[in-house]
Backbone as numpy.savetxt, mean C-alpha at the origin, in Angstrom:
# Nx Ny Nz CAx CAy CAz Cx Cy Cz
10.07 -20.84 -1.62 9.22 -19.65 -1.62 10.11 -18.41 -1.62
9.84 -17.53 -2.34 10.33 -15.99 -2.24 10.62 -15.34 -1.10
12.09 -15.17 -0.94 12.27 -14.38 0.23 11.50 -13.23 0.79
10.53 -12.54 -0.13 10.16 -11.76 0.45 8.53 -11.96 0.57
7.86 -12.66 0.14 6.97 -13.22 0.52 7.01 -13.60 1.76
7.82 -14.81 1.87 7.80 -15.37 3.29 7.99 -14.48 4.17
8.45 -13.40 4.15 9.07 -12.53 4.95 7.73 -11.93 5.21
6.95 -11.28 4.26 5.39 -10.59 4.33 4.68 -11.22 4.92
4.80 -12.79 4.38 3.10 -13.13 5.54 3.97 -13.60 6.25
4.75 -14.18 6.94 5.10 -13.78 8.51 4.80 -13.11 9.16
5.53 -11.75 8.71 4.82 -10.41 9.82 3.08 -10.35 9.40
2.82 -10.53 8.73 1.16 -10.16 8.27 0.64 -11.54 9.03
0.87 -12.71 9.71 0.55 -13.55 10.67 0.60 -13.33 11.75
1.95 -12.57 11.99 2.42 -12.23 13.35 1.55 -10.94 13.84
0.72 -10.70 12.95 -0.22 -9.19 13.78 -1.45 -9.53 14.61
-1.65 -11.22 14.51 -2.40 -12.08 15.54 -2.17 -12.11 16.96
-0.48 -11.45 17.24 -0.11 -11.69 18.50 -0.07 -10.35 19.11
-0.57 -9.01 18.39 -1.07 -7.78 19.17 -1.77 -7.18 18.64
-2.72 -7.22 17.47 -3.85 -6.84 17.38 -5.23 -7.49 17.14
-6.20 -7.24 17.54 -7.52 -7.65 17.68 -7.56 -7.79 16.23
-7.87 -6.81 15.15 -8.76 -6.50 13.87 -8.20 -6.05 13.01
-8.61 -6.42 11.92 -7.70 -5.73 10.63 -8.05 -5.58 9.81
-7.62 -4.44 8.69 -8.49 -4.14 7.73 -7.86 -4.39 6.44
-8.23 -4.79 5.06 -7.54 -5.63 4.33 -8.13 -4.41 3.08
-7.07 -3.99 2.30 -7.78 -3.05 0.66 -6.76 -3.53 -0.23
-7.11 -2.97 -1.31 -6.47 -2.96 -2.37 -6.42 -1.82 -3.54
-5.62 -1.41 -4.04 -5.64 0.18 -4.94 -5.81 -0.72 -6.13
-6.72 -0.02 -6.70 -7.29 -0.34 -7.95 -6.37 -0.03 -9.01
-5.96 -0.95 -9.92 -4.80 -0.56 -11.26 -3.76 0.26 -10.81
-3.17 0.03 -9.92 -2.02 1.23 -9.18 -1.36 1.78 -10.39
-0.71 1.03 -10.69 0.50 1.31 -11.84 -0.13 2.69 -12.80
-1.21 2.17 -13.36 -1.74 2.62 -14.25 -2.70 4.03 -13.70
-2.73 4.30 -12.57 -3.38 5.49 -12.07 -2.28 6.41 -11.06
-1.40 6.19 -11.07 -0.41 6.41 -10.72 -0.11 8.12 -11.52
0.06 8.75 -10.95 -0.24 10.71 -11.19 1.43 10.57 -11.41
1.88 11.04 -12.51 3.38 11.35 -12.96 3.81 12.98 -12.05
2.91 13.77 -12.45 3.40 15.15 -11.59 3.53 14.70 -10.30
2.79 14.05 -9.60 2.85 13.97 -8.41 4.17 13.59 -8.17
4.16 12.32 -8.85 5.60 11.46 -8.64 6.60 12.35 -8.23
6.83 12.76 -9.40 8.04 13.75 -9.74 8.15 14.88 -8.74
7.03 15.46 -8.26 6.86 16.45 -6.85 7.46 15.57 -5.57
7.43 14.21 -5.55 7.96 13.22 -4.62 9.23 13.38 -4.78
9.69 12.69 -6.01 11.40 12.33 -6.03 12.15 14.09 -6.00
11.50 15.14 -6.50 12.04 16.63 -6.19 12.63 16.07 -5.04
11.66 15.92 -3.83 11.62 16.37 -2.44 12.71 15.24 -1.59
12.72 14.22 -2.60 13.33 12.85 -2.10 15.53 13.17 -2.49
15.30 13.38 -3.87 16.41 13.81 -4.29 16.64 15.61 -4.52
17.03 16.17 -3.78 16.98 17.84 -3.59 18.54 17.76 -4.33
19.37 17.39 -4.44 20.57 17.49 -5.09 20.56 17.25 -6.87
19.76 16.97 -6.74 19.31 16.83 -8.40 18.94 17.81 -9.00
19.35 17.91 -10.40 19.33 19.33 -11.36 18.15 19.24 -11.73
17.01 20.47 -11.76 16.06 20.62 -12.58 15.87 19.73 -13.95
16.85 19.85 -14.76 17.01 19.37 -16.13 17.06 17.92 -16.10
17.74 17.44 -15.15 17.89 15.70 -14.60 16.41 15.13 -14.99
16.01 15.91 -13.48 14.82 15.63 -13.37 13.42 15.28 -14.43
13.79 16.52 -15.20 12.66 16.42 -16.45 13.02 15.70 -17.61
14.56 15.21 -17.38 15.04 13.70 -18.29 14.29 13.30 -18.28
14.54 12.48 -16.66 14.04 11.50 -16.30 12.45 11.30 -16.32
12.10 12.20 -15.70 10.50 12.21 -16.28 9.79 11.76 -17.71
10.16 12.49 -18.82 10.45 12.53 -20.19 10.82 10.74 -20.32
11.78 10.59 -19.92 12.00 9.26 -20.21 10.84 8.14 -19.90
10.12 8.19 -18.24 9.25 7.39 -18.29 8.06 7.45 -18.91
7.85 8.59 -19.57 6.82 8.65 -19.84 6.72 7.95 -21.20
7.77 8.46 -21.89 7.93 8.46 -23.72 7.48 6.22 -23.53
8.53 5.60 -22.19 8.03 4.52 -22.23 7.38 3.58 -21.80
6.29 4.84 -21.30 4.77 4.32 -20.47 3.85 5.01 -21.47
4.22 5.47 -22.67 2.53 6.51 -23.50 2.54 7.03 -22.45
3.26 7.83 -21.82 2.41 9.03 -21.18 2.27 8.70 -19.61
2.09 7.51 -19.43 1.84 6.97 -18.04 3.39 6.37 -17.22
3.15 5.98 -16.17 4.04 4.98 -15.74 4.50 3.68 -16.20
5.62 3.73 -16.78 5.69 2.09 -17.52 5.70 1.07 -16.87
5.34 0.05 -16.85 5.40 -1.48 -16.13 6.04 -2.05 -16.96
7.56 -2.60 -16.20 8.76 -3.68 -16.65 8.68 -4.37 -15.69
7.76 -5.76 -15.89 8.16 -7.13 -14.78 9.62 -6.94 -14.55
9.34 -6.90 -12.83 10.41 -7.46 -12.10 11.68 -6.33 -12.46
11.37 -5.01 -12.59 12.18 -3.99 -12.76 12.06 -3.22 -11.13
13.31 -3.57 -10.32 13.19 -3.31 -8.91 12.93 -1.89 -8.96
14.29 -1.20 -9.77 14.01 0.58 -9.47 12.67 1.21 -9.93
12.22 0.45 -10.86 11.32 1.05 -11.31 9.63 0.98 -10.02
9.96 -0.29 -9.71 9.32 -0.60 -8.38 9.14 0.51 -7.13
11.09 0.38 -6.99 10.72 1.16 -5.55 10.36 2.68 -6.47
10.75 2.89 -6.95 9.85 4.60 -7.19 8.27 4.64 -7.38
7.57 3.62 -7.95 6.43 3.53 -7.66 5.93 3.49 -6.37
6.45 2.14 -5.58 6.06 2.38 -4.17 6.47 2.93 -3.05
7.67 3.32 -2.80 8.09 3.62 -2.03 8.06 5.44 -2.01
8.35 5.70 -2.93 8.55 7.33 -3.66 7.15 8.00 -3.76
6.78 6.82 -4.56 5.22 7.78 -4.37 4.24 6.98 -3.24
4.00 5.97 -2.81 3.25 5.82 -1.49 3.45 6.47 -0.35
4.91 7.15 -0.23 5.25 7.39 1.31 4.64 8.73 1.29
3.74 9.58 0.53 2.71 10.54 1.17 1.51 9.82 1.45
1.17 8.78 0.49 -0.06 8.07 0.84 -0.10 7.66 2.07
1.21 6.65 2.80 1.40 5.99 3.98 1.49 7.80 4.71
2.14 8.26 4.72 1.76 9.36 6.17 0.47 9.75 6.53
-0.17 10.29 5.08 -1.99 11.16 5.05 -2.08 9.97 6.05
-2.46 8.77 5.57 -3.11 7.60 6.49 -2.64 7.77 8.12
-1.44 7.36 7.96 -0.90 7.26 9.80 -1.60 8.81 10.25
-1.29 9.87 9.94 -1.73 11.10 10.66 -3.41 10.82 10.85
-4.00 10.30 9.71 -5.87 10.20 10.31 -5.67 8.85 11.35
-4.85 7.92 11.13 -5.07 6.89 12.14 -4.96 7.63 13.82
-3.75 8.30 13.42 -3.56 8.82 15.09 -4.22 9.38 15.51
-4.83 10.10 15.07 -5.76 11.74 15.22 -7.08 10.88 16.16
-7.27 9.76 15.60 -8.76 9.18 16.01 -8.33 8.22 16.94
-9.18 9.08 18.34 -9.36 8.45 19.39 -9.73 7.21 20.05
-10.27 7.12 19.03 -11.16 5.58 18.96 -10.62 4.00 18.73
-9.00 4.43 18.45 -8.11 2.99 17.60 -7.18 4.00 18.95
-6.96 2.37 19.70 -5.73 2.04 20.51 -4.29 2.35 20.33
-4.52 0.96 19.15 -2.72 1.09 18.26 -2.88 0.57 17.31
-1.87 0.03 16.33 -2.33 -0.16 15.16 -0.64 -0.10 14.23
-0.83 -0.94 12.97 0.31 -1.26 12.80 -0.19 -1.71 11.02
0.75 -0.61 10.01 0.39 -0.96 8.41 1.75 -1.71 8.08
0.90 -2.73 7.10 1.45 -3.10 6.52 1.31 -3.61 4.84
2.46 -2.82 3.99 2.19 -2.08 2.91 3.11 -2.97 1.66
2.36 -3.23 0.77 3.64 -3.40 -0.38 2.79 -3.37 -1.45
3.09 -2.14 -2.68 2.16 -1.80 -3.50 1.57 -1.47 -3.46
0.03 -2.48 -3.71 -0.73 -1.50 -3.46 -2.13 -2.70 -2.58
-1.15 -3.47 -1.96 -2.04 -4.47 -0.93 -1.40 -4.06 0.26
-2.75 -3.68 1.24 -2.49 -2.95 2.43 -3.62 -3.12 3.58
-2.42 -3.61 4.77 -3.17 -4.56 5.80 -3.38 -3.61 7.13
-4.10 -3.34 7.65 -4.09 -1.95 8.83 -4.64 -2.73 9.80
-3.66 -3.28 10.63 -4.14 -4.32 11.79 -4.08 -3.06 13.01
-5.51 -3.33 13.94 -5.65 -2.73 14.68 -6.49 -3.02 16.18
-6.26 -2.19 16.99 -6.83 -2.44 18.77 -8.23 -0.75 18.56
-9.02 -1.75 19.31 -10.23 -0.61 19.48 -11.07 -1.35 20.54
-11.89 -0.83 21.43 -13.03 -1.13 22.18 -14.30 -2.37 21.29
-14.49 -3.26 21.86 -15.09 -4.01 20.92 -16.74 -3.31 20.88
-16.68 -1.89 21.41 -18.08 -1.55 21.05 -18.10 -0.58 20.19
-16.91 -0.13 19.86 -16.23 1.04 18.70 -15.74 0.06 17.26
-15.92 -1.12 17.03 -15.33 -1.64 16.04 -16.27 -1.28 14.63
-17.52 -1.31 14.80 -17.91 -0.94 13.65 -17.75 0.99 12.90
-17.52 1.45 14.07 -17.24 2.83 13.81 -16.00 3.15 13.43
-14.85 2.28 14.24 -13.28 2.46 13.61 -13.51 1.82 12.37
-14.30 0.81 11.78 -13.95 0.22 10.60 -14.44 1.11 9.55
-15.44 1.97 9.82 -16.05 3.25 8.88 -15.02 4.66 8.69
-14.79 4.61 9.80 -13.19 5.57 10.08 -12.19 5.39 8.71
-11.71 4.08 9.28 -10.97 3.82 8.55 -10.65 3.59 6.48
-12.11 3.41 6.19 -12.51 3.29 5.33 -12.52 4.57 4.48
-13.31 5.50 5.30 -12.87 6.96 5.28 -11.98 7.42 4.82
-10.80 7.19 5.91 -9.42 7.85 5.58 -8.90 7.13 4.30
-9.32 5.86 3.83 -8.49 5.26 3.08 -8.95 6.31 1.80
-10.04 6.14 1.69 -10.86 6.79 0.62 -10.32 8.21 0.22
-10.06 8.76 1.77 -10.02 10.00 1.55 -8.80 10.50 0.97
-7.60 9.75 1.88 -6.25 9.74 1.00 -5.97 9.10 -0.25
-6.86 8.15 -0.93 -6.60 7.60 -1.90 -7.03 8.97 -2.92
-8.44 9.34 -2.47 -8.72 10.10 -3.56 -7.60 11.93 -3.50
-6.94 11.86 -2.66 -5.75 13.09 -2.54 -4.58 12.83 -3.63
-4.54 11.26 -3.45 -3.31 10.89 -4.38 -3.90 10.05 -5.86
-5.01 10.53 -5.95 -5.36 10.57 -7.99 -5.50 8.85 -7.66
-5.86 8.21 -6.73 -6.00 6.81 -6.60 -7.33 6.14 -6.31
-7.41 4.88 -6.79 -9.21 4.23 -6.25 -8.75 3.01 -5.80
-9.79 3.15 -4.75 -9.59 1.95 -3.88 -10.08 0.54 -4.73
-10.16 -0.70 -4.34 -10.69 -1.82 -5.02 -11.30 -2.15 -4.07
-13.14 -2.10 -4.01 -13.72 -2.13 -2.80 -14.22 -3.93 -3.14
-14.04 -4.66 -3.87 -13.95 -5.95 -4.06 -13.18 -6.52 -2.93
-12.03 -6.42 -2.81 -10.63 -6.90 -2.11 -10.77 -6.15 -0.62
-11.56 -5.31 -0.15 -11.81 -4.70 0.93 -12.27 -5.76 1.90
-11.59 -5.74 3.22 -12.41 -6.67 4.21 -12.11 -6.26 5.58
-13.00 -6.42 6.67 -12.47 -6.20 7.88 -12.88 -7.11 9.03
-12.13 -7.54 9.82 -12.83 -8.71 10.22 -11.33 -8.66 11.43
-11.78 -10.45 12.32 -10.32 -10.37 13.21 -9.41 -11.10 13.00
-8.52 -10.48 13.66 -6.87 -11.28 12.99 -7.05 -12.50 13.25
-7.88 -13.47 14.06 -7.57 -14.58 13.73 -7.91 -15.19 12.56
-8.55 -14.79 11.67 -8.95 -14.84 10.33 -7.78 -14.48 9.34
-6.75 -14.03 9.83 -5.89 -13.59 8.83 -4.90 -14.50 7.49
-5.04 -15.81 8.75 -3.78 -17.09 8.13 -4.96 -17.13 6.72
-6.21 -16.89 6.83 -7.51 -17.35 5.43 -6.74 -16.21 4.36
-6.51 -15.63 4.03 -6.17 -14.15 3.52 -4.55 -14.63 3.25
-3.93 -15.00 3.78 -2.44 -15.19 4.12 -1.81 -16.72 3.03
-3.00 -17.61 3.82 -2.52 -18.92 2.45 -3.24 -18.46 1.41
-4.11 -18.05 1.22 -4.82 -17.92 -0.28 -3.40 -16.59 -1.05
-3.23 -15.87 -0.59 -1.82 -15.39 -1.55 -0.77 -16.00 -1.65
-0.30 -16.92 -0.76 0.77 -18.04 -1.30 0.10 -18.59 -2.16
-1.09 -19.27 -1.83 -1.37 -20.83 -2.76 -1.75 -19.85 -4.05
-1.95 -18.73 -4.71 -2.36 -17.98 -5.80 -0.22 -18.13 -6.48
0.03 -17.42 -5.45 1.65 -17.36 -5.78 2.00 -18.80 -6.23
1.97 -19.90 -5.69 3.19 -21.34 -5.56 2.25 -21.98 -6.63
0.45 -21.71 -7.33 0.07 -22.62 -7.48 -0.59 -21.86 -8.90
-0.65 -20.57 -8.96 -1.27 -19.81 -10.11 -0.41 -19.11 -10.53
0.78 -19.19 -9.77 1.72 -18.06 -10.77 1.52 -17.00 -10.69
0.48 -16.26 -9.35 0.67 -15.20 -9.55 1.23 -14.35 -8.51
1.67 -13.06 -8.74 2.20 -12.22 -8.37 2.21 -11.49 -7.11
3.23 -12.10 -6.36 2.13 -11.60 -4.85 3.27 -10.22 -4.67
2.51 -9.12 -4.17 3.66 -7.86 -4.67 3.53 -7.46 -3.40
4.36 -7.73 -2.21 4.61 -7.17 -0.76 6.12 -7.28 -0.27
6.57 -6.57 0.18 7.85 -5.93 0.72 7.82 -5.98 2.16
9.47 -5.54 2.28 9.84 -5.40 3.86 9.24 -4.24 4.34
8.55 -3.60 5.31 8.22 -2.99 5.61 8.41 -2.95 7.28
């Protein structure tokens, strides 16, 4: 199995041993809805030593070999982490700042790769249906800040002991369909 798989649902198992509940989404066509200005307003802020002119290379470049959009090259790491890492890490803050803000969630702990994202969390078991509307909220709300749609198909919330259900079904899709399970160290 893929080192980094195994590595993902590990910790995405291991959130059985301190949180109650968790909330399970998915970003709809990431790649492909993926805001280029934005990007590029990211890597500015990421790389500040970089020349104006660099910059709008490089831009120029992905675009000419995305039509315009973000290109998708299987298994092209850099091209990866600038998708997720470069441009999620405003998505991942908007989120943590509404998680904290609300009184109502204990603690709580994301876990992110792409654009499958697990928000295991502690709340009063008489506040759970209200943190799970919360939360839904914020997802929504930051998704729609960052030019993104949620996949309310793949949406679920329920308790972590339910998680290993969620956990083998992306291996056995990975080891047995070939497909693509896209989660990182986090």
């Amino acid at each position: 199995m893929h080192h980094h798989i195994k590595k993902f649902s590990l910790a995405t198992l291991g959130l059985q041993k301190s949180y109650r509940y968790y909330f399970k989404t998915d970003i709809a066509s990431f790649y492909s809805m993926l805001n280029m200005g934005m990007l590029f307003n990211e890597i500015k802020i990421s790389c500040k030593n970089e020349s104006a002119r660099s910059l709008m290379f490089y831009r120029n470049f992905l675009e000419y070999f995305g039509n315009g959009r973000f290109p998708v090259v299987s298994d092209n790491i850099g091209l990866s982490y600038i998708a997720t890492v470069i441009y999620l890490r405003k998505f991942d803050e908007m989120l943590k700042e509404n998680i904290e803000d609300d009184s109502l969630i204990f603690d709580y702990q994301i876990l992110r790769y792409v654009d499958d994202l697990y928000i295991a969390f502690n709340c009063d078991q008489s506040n759970y249906n209200k943190v799970s509307k919360h939360l839904k909220r914020y997802l929504q709300e930051v998704a729609s800040k960052m030019n993104l749609k949620l996949n309310f198909q793949k949406q679920k919330v329920t308790e972590t002991k339910n998680i290993s259900d969620d956990v083998y079904a992306n291996v056995y899709d990975y080891m047995v369909n070939d497909e693509d399970i896209r989660y990182s160290d986090r």
